[in-house]
JSON list of C-alpha atoms in Angstrom, two decimals:
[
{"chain": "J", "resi": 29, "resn": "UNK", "atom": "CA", "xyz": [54.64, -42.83, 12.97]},
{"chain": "J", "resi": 30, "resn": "UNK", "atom": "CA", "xyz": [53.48, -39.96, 10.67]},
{"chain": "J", "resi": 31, "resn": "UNK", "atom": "CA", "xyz": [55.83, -38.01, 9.23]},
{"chain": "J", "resi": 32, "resn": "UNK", "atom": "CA", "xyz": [55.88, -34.43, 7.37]},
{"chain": "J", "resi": 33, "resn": "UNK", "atom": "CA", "xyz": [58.92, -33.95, 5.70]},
{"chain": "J", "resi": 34, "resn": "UNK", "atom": "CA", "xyz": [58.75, -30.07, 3.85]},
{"chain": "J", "resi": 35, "resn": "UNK", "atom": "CA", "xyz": [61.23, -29.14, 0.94]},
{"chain": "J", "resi": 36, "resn": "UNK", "atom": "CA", "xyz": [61.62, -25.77, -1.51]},
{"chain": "J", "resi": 37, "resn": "UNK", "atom": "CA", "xyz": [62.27, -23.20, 1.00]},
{"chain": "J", "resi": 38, "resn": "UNK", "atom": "CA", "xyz": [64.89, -21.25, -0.37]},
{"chain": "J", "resi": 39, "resn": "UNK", "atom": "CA", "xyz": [66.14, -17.03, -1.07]},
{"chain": "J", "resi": 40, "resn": "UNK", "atom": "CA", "xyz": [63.77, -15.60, -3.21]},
{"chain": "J", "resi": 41, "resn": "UNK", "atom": "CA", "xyz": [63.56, -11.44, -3.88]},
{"chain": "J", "resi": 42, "resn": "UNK", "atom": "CA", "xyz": [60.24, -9.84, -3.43]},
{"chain": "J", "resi": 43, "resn": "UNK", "atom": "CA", "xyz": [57.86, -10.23, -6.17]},
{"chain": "J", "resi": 44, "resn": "UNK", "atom": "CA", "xyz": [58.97, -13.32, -7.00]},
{"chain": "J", "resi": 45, "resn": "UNK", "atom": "CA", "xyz": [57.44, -17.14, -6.20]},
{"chain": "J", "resi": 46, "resn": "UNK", "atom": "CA", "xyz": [58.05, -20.13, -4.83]},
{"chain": "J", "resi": 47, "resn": "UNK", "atom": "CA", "xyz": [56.73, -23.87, -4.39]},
{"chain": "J", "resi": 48, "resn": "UNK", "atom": "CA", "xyz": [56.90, -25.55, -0.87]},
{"chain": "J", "resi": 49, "resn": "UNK", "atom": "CA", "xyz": [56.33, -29.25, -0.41]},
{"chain": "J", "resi": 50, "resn": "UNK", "atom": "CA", "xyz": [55.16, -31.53, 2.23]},
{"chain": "J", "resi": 51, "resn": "UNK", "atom": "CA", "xyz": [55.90, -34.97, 1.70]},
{"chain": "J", "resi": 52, "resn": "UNK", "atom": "CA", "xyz": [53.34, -37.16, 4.01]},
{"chain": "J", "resi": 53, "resn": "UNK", "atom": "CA", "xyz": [53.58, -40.73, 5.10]},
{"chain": "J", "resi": 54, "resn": "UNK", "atom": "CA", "xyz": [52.60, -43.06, 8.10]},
{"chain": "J", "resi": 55, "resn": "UNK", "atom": "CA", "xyz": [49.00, -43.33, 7.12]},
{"chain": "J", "resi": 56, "resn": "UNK", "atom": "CA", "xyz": [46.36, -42.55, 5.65]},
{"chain": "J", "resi": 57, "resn": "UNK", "atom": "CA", "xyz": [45.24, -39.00, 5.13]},
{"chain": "J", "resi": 58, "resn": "UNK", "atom": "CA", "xyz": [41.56, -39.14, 3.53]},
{"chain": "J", "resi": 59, "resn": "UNK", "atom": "CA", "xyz": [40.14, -37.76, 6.74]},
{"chain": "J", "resi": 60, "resn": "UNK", "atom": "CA", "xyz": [42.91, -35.25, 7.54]},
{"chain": "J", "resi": 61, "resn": "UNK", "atom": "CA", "xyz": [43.10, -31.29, 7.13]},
{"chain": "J", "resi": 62, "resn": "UNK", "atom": "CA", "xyz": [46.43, -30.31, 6.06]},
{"chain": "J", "resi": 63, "resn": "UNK", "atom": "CA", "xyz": [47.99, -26.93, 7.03]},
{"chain": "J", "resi": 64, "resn": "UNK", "atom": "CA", "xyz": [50.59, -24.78, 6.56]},
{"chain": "J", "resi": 65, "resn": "UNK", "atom": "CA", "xyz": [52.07, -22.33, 9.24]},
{"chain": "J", "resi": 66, "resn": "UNK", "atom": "CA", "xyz": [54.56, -19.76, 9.68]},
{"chain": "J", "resi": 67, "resn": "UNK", "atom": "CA", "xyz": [57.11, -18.68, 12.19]},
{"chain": "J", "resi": 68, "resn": "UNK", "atom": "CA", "xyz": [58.98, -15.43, 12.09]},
{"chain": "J", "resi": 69, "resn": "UNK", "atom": "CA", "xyz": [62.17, -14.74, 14.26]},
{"chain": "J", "resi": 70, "resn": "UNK", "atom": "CA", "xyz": [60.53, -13.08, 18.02]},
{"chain": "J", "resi": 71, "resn": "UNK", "atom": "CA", "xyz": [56.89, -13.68, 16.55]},
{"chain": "J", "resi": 72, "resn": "UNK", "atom": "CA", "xyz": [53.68, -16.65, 16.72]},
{"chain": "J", "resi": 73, "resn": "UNK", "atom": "CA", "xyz": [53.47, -19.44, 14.68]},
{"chain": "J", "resi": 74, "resn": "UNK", "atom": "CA", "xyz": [50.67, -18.25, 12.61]},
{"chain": "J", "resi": 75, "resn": "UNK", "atom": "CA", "xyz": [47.94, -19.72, 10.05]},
{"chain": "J", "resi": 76, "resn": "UNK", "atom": "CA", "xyz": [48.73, -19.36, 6.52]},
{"chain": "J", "resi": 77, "resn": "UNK", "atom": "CA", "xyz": [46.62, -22.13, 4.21]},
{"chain": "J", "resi": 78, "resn": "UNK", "atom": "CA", "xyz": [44.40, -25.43, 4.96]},
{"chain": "J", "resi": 79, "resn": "UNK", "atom": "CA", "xyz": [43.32, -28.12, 2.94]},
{"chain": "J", "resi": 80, "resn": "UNK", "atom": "CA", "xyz": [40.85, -30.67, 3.32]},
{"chain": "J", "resi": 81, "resn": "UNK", "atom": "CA", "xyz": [42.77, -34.22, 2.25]},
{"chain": "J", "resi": 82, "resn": "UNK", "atom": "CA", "xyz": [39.65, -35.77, 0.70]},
{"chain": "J", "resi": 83, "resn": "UNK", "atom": "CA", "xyz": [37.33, -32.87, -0.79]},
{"chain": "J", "resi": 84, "resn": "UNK", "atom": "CA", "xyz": [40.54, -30.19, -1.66]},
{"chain": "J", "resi": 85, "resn": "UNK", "atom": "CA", "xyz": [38.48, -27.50, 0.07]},
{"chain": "J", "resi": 86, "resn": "UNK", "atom": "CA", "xyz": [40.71, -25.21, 0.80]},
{"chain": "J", "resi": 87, "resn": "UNK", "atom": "CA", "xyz": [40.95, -21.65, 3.49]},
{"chain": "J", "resi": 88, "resn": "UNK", "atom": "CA", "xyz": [43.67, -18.81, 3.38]},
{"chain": "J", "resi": 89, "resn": "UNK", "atom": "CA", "xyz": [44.92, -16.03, 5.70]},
{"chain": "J", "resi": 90, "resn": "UNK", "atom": "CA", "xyz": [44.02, -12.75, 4.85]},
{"chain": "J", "resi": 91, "resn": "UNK", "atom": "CA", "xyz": [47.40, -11.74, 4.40]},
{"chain": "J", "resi": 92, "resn": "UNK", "atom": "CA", "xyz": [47.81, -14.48, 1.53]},
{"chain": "J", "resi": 93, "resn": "UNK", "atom": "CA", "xyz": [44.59, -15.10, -0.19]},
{"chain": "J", "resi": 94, "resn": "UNK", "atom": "CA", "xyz": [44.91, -14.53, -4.00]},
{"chain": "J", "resi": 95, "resn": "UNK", "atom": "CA", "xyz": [48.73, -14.68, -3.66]},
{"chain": "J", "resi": 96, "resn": "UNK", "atom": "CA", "xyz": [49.17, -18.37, -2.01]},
{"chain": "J", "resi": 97, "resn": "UNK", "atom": "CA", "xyz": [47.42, -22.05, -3.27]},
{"chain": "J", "resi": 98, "resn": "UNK", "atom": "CA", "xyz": [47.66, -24.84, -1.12]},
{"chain": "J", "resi": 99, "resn": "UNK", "atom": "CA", "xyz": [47.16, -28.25, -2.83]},
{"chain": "J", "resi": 100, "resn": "UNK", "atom": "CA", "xyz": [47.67, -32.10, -3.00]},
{"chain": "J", "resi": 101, "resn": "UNK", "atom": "CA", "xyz": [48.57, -34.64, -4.87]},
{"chain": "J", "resi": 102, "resn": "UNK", "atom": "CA", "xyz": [47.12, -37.69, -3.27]},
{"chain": "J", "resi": 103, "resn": "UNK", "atom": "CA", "xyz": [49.18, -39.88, -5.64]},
{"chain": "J", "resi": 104, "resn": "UNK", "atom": "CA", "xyz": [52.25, -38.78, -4.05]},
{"chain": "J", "resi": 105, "resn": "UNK", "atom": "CA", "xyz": [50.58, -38.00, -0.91]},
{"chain": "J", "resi": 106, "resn": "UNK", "atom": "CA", "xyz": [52.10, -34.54, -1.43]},
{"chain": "J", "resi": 107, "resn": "UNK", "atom": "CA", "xyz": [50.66, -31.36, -0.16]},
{"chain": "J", "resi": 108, "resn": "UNK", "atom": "CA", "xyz": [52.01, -27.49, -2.12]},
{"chain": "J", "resi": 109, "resn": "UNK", "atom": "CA", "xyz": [52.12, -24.40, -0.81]},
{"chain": "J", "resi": 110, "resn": "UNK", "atom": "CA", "xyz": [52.66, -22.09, -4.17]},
{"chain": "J", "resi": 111, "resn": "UNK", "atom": "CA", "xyz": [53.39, -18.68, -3.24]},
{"chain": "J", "resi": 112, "resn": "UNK", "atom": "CA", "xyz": [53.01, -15.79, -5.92]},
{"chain": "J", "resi": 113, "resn": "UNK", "atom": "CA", "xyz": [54.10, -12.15, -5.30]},
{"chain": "J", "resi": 114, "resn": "UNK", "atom": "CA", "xyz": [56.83, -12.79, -2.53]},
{"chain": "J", "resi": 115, "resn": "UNK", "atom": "CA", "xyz": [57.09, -9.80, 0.03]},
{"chain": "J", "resi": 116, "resn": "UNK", "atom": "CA", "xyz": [59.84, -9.53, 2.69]},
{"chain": "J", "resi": 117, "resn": "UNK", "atom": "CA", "xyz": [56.91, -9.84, 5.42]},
{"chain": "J", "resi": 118, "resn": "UNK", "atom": "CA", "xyz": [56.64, -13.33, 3.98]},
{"chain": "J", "resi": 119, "resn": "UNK", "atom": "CA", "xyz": [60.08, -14.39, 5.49]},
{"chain": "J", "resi": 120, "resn": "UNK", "atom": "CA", "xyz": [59.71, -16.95, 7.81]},
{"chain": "J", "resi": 121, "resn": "UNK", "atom": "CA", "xyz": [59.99, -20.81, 8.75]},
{"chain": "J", "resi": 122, "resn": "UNK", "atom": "CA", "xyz": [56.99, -22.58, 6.94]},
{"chain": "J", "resi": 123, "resn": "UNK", "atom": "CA", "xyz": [55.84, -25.72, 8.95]},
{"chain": "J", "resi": 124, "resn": "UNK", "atom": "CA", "xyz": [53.45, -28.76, 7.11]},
{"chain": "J", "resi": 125, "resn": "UNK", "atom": "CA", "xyz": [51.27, -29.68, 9.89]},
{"chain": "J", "resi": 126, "resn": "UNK", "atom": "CA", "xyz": [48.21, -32.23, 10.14]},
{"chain": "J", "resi": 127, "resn": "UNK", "atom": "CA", "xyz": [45.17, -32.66, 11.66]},
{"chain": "J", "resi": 128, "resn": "UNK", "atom": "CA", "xyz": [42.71, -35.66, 12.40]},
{"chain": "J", "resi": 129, "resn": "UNK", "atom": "CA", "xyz": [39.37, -34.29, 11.39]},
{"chain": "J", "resi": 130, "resn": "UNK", "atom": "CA", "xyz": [37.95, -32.44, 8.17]},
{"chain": "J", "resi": 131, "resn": "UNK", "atom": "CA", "xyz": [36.79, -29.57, 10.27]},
{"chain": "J", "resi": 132, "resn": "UNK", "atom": "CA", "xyz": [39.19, -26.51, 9.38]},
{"chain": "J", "resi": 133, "resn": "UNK", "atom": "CA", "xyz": [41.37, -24.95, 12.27]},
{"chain": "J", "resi": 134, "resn": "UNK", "atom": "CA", "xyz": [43.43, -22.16, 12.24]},
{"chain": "J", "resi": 135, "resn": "UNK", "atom": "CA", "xyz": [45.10, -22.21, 15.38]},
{"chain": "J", "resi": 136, "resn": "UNK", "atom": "CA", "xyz": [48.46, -24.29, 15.86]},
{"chain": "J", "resi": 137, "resn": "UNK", "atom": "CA", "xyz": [47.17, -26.27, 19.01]},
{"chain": "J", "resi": 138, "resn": "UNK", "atom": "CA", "xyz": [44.71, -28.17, 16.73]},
{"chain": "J", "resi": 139, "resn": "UNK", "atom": "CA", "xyz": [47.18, -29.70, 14.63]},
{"chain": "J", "resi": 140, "resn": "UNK", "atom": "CA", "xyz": [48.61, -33.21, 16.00]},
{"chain": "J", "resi": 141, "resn": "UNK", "atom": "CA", "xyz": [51.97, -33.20, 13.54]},
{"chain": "J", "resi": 142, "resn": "UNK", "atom": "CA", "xyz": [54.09, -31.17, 12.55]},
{"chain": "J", "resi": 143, "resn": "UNK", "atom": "CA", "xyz": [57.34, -31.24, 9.53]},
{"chain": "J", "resi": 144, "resn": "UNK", "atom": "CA", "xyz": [60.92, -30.09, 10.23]},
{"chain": "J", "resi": 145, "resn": "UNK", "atom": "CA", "xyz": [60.27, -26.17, 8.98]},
{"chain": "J", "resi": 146, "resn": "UNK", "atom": "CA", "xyz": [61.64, -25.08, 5.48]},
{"chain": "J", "resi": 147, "resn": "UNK", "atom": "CA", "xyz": [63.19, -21.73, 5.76]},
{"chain": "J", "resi": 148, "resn": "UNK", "atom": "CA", "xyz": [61.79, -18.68, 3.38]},
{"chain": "J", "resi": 149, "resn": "UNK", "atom": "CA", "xyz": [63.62, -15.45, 3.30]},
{"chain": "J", "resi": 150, "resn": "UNK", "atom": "CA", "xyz": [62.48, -12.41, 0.41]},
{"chain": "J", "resi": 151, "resn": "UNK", "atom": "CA", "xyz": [64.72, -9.88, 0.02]},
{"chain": "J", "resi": 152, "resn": "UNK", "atom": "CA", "xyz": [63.21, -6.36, -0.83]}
]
């Protein structure tokens, strides 16, 4: 019975930031990776950010390191996606997924669950 709930998606215009949120419950996540992944209109679900639950070790996409930070709050059980220095190539549905292991994975297959999507549009 995990569950991902995400939240902050929103209209933003390029430049600007944003704060994602991914709300996890069901168990618990000390041996988890937590990801974030993104889903364009006619394109892949791609990799954006990981985190590891216990250590906060985190990994980026090229196309967002320096501009992205993925953290958690393990009081809240809460993982952030923080995104500085919006571009319009940035528009997509953002997924909070999880995976059982600490071992970082960047393709979408290795996650077992997966939030609702919270929509992101920049406008140029």
């Amino acid at each position: 019975q995990v569950q991902l709930v995400e939240s902050g998606g929103g209209l933003v215009q390029a430049g600007g930031s944003l704060r994602l949120s991914c709300a996890a419950s069901g168990r618990t996540f000390s041996g988890y990776t937590m990801g974030w992944f993104r889903q364009a209109p006619g394109k892949e679900r791609e990799f954006v950010a990981a985190i590891s639950w216990r250590s906060g070790y985190t990994y980026y996409a090229d196309s967002v390191k320096g501009r992205f930070t993925i953290s958690r709050d393990n009081a809240k059980n809460t993982v952030y996606l923080r995104m500085n220095s919006l571009k319009p190539e940035d528009t997509a549905v953002y997924y909070c997924a999880a995976r059982g292991t600490l071992v970082i994975d960047t393709t979408p297959r290795g996650y077992d669950y997966w939030g609702q999507g919270t929509q992101v549009t920049v406008s140029s």
